[in-house]
CSV table of C-alpha atoms and ligand atoms in Angstrom, one decimal:
chain,number,residue,atom,x,y,z
A,1,MET,CA,100.8,-119.4,-157.4
A,2,ARG,CA,100.6,-120.7,-153.8
A,3,LYS,CA,99.3,-124.1,-153.3
A,4,ALA,CA,96.4,-124.5,-150.7
A,5,ILE,CA,97.2,-126.4,-147.5
A,6,ILE,CA,94.4,-127.9,-145.5
A,7,ALA,CA,95.6,-129.5,-142.2
A,8,GLY,CA,93.6,-131.2,-139.6
A,9,ASN,CA,94.6,-130.5,-136.1
A,10,TRP,CA,93.2,-133.5,-134.0
A,11,LYS,CA,94.5,-132.0,-130.7
A,12,MET,CA,93.9,-134.6,-127.9
A,13,ASN,CA,91.4,-136.5,-130.0
A,14,ASN,CA,91.3,-140.0,-131.2
A,15,THR,CA,93.1,-143.2,-130.0
A,16,ALA,CA,95.2,-144.8,-132.5
A,17,SER,CA,92.6,-146.9,-133.9
A,18,GLN,CA,90.1,-144.3,-133.8
A,19,GLY,CA,92.3,-142.3,-135.8
A,20,VAL,CA,93.1,-145.1,-138.3
A,21,ALA,CA,89.4,-145.5,-139.0
A,22,LEU,CA,89.2,-141.7,-139.6
A,23,VAL,CA,91.9,-141.5,-142.1
A,24,ASN,CA,90.5,-144.6,-143.7
A,25,ALA,CA,87.3,-142.7,-144.2
A,26,ILE,CA,88.9,-139.5,-145.3
A,27,ALA,CA,91.3,-141.0,-148.0
A,28,PRO,CA,88.8,-142.0,-150.6
A,29,LEU,CA,87.0,-138.6,-150.2
A,30,VAL,CA,90.2,-136.4,-150.9
A,31,THR,CA,91.8,-138.2,-153.7
A,32,ASP,CA,91.2,-135.4,-156.2
A,33,ALA,CA,92.4,-132.6,-154.0
A,34,ASN,CA,94.2,-129.7,-155.4
A,35,CYS,CA,95.6,-128.7,-152.2
A,36,ASP,CA,98.1,-130.3,-149.7
A,37,VAL,CA,96.0,-132.4,-147.2
A,38,VAL,CA,97.6,-132.9,-144.0
A,39,VAL,CA,96.6,-134.6,-140.7
A,40,CYS,CA,98.3,-133.4,-137.5
A,41,VAL,CA,97.9,-136.1,-134.8
A,42,PRO,CA,98.9,-136.9,-131.3
A,43,ALA,CA,102.4,-138.3,-131.0
A,44,ILE,CA,101.4,-141.7,-129.9
A,45,ASN,CA,99.0,-142.2,-132.9
A,46,ILE,CA,101.9,-141.3,-135.4
A,47,PRO,CA,103.2,-144.8,-136.3
A,48,ALA,CA,99.5,-146.2,-136.9
A,49,ILE,CA,98.5,-143.2,-139.1
A,50,SER,CA,101.8,-143.3,-140.9
A,51,GLU,CA,101.0,-146.9,-142.0
A,52,ALA,CA,97.4,-146.1,-142.5
A,53,ILE,CA,98.0,-143.1,-145.1
A,54,LYS,CA,100.5,-145.1,-147.3
A,55,GLY,CA,99.5,-145.0,-151.0
A,56,THR,CA,97.0,-142.0,-150.4
A,57,ASN,CA,97.6,-138.2,-150.7
A,58,ILE,CA,97.5,-137.6,-147.2
A,59,LYS,CA,100.5,-136.3,-145.4
A,60,LEU,CA,101.5,-136.7,-141.7
A,61,GLY,CA,101.8,-133.9,-139.2
A,62,ALA,CA,102.8,-133.8,-135.5
A,63,GLU,CA,101.4,-131.5,-132.8
A,64,ASN,CA,104.7,-130.4,-131.4
A,65,VAL,CA,108.4,-131.1,-131.6
A,66,HIS,CA,111.1,-130.6,-129.0
A,67,PHE,CA,114.1,-128.3,-129.9
A,68,ALA,CA,116.9,-130.5,-128.5
A,69,GLU,CA,118.2,-133.2,-130.6
A,70,LYS,CA,118.0,-135.7,-127.7
A,71,GLY,CA,118.4,-135.9,-124.1
A,72,ALA,CA,116.9,-135.5,-120.7
A,73,TYR,CA,113.5,-134.1,-121.6
A,74,THR,CA,111.0,-136.3,-120.1
A,75,GLY,CA,107.8,-136.4,-122.1
A,76,GLU,CA,109.0,-134.7,-125.2
A,77,ILE,CA,109.5,-136.0,-128.8
A,78,SER,CA,112.3,-135.2,-131.0
A,79,ALA,CA,112.5,-134.5,-134.8
A,80,ALA,CA,114.4,-137.6,-135.3
A,81,MET,CA,111.6,-139.7,-133.7
A,82,LEU,CA,109.1,-137.8,-136.0
A,83,LEU,CA,111.2,-138.3,-139.2
A,84,GLU,CA,111.4,-142.1,-138.6
A,85,TYR,CA,107.5,-142.2,-139.3
A,86,GLY,CA,107.6,-139.9,-142.3
A,87,VAL,CA,106.2,-136.9,-140.5
A,88,GLU,CA,106.4,-134.0,-142.8
A,89,TYR,CA,104.8,-131.2,-140.9
A,90,VAL,CA,104.5,-130.1,-137.4
A,91,ILE,CA,102.3,-127.5,-135.5
A,92,ILE,CA,104.5,-125.1,-133.5
A,93,GLY,CA,103.1,-122.6,-130.9
A,94,HIS,CA,99.4,-123.3,-131.1
A,95,SER,CA,97.5,-121.0,-128.8
A,96,GLU,CA,96.6,-124.0,-126.6
A,97,ARG,CA,100.3,-124.8,-125.9
A,98,ARG,CA,101.0,-121.0,-125.3
A,99,GLN,CA,97.9,-120.8,-122.9
A,100,TYR,CA,98.4,-124.0,-120.9
A,101,PHE,CA,101.8,-125.2,-121.3
A,102,GLY,CA,104.1,-122.3,-121.0
A,103,GLU,CA,105.0,-122.1,-124.9
A,104,THR,CA,106.7,-118.7,-125.4
A,105,ASP,CA,107.8,-116.8,-128.7
A,106,GLU,CA,111.2,-117.9,-127.6
A,107,THR,CA,110.4,-121.7,-127.4
A,108,VAL,CA,108.4,-121.4,-130.6
A,109,ASN,CA,111.4,-119.9,-132.2
A,110,LYS,CA,113.7,-122.8,-130.9
A,111,ARG,CA,111.1,-125.4,-132.1
A,112,THR,CA,110.7,-123.9,-135.5
A,113,LEU,CA,114.4,-123.7,-136.2
A,114,THR,CA,114.9,-127.4,-135.3
A,115,ALA,CA,112.1,-128.4,-137.3
A,116,LEU,CA,113.6,-126.6,-140.3
A,117,ALA,CA,116.9,-128.0,-139.6
A,118,ASN,CA,115.4,-131.4,-139.8
A,119,GLY,CA,113.6,-130.9,-143.1
A,120,ILE,CA,110.0,-130.8,-141.3
A,121,THR,CA,107.8,-127.9,-142.3
A,122,PRO,CA,106.6,-126.0,-139.3
A,123,ILE,CA,103.2,-124.7,-139.1
A,124,GLY,CA,103.8,-121.8,-137.0
A,125,CYS,CA,100.6,-120.5,-135.1
A,126,ILE,CA,100.1,-116.8,-134.3
A,127,GLY,CA,96.9,-115.1,-133.0
A,128,GLU,CA,95.4,-112.7,-130.7
A,129,SER,CA,93.0,-112.9,-127.9
A,130,LEU,CA,89.7,-111.4,-127.8
A,131,GLU,CA,90.7,-108.7,-125.3
A,132,GLU,CA,93.7,-107.9,-127.5
A,133,ARG,CA,91.6,-107.4,-130.6
A,134,GLU,CA,89.0,-105.3,-128.7
A,135,THR,CA,91.7,-103.1,-127.4
A,136,GLY,CA,93.1,-102.6,-130.7
A,137,LYS,CA,96.3,-104.5,-130.1
A,138,THR,CA,96.0,-107.2,-132.7
A,139,GLU,CA,98.8,-106.0,-135.0
A,140,ASP,CA,101.3,-105.3,-132.3
A,141,VAL,CA,100.7,-108.7,-130.7
A,142,LEU,CA,101.0,-110.5,-134.3
A,143,ALA,CA,104.2,-108.4,-135.0
A,144,THR,CA,105.9,-109.5,-131.6
A,145,GLN,CA,104.8,-113.0,-132.3
A,146,ILE,CA,106.5,-112.8,-136.0
A,147,HIS,CA,109.4,-110.9,-134.9
A,148,GLU,CA,110.3,-113.2,-132.0
A,149,GLY,CA,109.1,-116.6,-133.2
A,150,LEU,CA,110.4,-116.4,-136.8
A,151,LYS,CA,113.8,-114.8,-136.2
A,152,GLY,CA,116.9,-116.4,-137.6
A,153,ILE,CA,115.0,-118.5,-140.1
A,154,GLU,CA,117.1,-118.6,-143.4
A,155,ASP,CA,114.0,-119.5,-145.8
A,156,ILE,CA,111.0,-118.2,-144.8
A,157,THR,CA,109.1,-120.0,-147.8
A,158,LYS,CA,109.8,-123.2,-146.0
A,159,ILE,CA,107.4,-122.6,-143.3
A,160,VAL,CA,103.7,-122.3,-143.0
A,161,ILE,CA,102.0,-119.9,-140.8
A,162,ALA,CA,98.6,-120.3,-139.1
A,163,TYR,CA,96.7,-117.2,-138.3
A,164,GLU,CA,94.3,-118.4,-135.5
A,165,PRO,CA,92.6,-115.7,-133.6
A,166,VAL,CA,92.2,-117.3,-130.1
A,167,TRP,CA,88.7,-116.0,-129.8
A,168,ALA,CA,87.7,-118.0,-133.0
A,169,ILE,CA,89.1,-121.3,-131.8
A,170,GLY,CA,86.5,-123.9,-130.5
A,171,THR,CA,84.0,-121.2,-130.1
A,172,GLY,CA,81.9,-121.6,-133.4
A,173,LYS,CA,82.7,-117.8,-133.8
A,174,THR,CA,84.6,-117.6,-137.1
A,175,ALA,CA,86.6,-114.4,-138.0
A,176,THR,CA,84.8,-112.9,-141.1
A,177,ALA,CA,86.6,-113.5,-144.4
A,178,GLU,CA,87.5,-109.9,-144.6
A,179,GLN,CA,88.8,-109.8,-141.0
A,180,ALA,CA,90.8,-112.9,-141.7
A,181,ASN,CA,92.0,-111.5,-145.1
A,182,GLU,CA,92.8,-108.1,-143.7
A,183,THR,CA,94.9,-109.6,-140.7
A,184,ILE,CA,96.7,-112.3,-143.0
A,185,ALA,CA,97.7,-109.3,-145.4
A,186,PHE,CA,99.1,-107.6,-142.4
A,187,ILE,CA,101.1,-110.8,-141.3
A,188,ARG,CA,102.5,-111.1,-144.9
A,189,THR,CA,103.5,-107.5,-145.0
A,190,THR,CA,105.3,-107.7,-141.7
A,191,VAL,CA,107.1,-111.0,-142.9
A,192,GLY,CA,108.0,-109.2,-146.0
A,193,GLU,CA,109.5,-106.5,-144.1
A,194,MET,CA,111.5,-108.8,-141.8
A,195,PHE,CA,112.6,-111.2,-144.7
A,196,CYS,CA,111.8,-110.0,-148.1
A,197,PRO,CA,108.6,-109.2,-149.9
A,198,LYS,CA,109.2,-111.6,-152.6
A,199,CYS,CA,109.6,-114.5,-150.1
A,200,ALA,CA,106.6,-113.2,-148.3
A,201,ALA,CA,104.5,-113.4,-151.5
A,202,GLN,CA,105.5,-117.2,-151.8
A,203,LEU,CA,104.7,-117.9,-148.0
A,204,ARG,CA,101.7,-120.0,-147.3
A,205,ILE,CA,99.4,-118.7,-144.7
A,206,GLN,CA,96.4,-120.5,-143.4
A,207,TYR,CA,93.5,-119.3,-141.4
A,208,GLY,CA,92.2,-121.3,-138.3
A,209,GLY,CA,89.4,-120.9,-136.0
A,210,SER,CA,86.0,-122.6,-136.4
A,211,MET,CA,86.7,-123.3,-140.1
A,212,ASN,CA,84.0,-125.6,-141.4
A,213,ALA,CA,82.4,-127.3,-144.4
A,214,GLY,CA,79.9,-124.3,-144.4
A,215,ASN,CA,82.3,-121.3,-144.3
A,216,CYS,CA,85.2,-122.7,-145.9
A,217,LYS,CA,84.6,-121.6,-149.6
A,218,GLU,CA,84.1,-118.0,-148.6
A,219,LEU,CA,87.3,-118.0,-146.5
A,220,MET,CA,89.3,-119.9,-149.2
A,221,ALA,CA,88.0,-117.3,-151.9
A,222,MET,CA,90.0,-114.5,-150.1
A,223,GLU,CA,93.2,-113.6,-151.8
A,224,GLU,CA,95.5,-113.8,-148.9
A,225,ILE,CA,94.2,-117.1,-147.4
A,226,ASP,CA,96.0,-120.1,-148.4
A,227,GLY,CA,94.7,-122.6,-146.5
A,228,GLY,CA,93.0,-123.8,-143.2
A,229,LEU,CA,94.1,-125.4,-139.9
A,230,ILE,CA,91.1,-127.3,-138.9
A,231,GLY,CA,90.3,-128.3,-135.2
A,232,GLY,CA,86.7,-129.6,-134.6
A,233,ALA,CA,85.6,-130.2,-138.2
A,234,SER,CA,88.7,-132.3,-138.9
A,235,LEU,CA,87.5,-134.9,-136.8
A,236,LYS,CA,84.6,-136.0,-139.1
A,237,ALA,CA,85.6,-137.4,-142.5
A,238,PRO,CA,82.8,-135.8,-144.6
A,239,ASP,CA,83.3,-132.3,-143.0
A,240,PHE,CA,87.3,-132.4,-143.2
A,241,ALA,CA,86.8,-133.7,-146.9
A,242,ALA,CA,84.4,-130.9,-147.7
A,243,ILE,CA,87.0,-128.4,-146.6
A,244,VAL,CA,89.8,-130.1,-148.5
A,245,ASN,CA,87.5,-130.1,-151.6
A,246,PHE,CA,86.6,-126.4,-151.2
A,247,ASP,CA,87.4,-125.7,-154.7
A,248,LYS,CA,85.1,-128.1,-156.3
B,1,13P,P1,88.5,-125.1,-134.2
B,1,13P,O1,88.5,-125.5,-135.8
B,1,13P,O2,88.0,-126.3,-133.4
B,1,13P,O3,88.0,-124.0,-133.9
B,1,13P,O4,90.1,-125.3,-133.7
B,1,13P,C1,91.0,-124.4,-134.5
B,1,13P,C2,92.2,-124.8,-134.4
B,1,13P,O5,92.7,-124.4,-133.2
B,1,13P,C3,93.3,-125.4,-135.2
B,1,13P,O6,94.5,-125.6,-134.9
């Protein structure tokens, strides 16, 4: 009942022309996808990628959005700027933004509400560090990120959550399918308690962290996992396409 969503997060990779070459290579490989296919790209690539994906089933995502409508926020990008190029998704609160750029649950919440108000689907990222997992704090950390980051949302089914354990990102160390499934089940229950269980049952929750062509089938076979947010493997057309086609 929940449509899977596979999204690439290019992070700070690919110039605009390299990005166009990549989506041109991906497009013919994913035409029969049964899931939503999204590429989240650096802001400066958005105009070029927006053109390149016309007529394909690839959707466009950004890697961040500012919470203000406009104004004196040097270096930031507004929702209106994204909308002009047909951006439909935006990653919010990625652990790299939290770690290196001072993103907090409060700013995550503001950005999420702004994206929703503009009809852009937020892909809200949450996840624990290795130390937090090893000291048994995973559920507390996730519950706080959920309670603070998602407060005030009217229709929780309009967002996507990405569960990305920080220790699995870019490390080649994937959470086991059982670990990911169990943690995502906890996230769904927590969201259900905060909003409503019926809405939580409709909410799409992705797994992210070293997901690749080799492990995607096992991860995607888990009942709670509704998709993937893919870093490294989204930068190679055959790898990303193999993940998109996980059910074939
Ligand atoms: P990797 O797939 O490179 O581990 O990155 C995951 C990620 O951070 C996606 O947002």
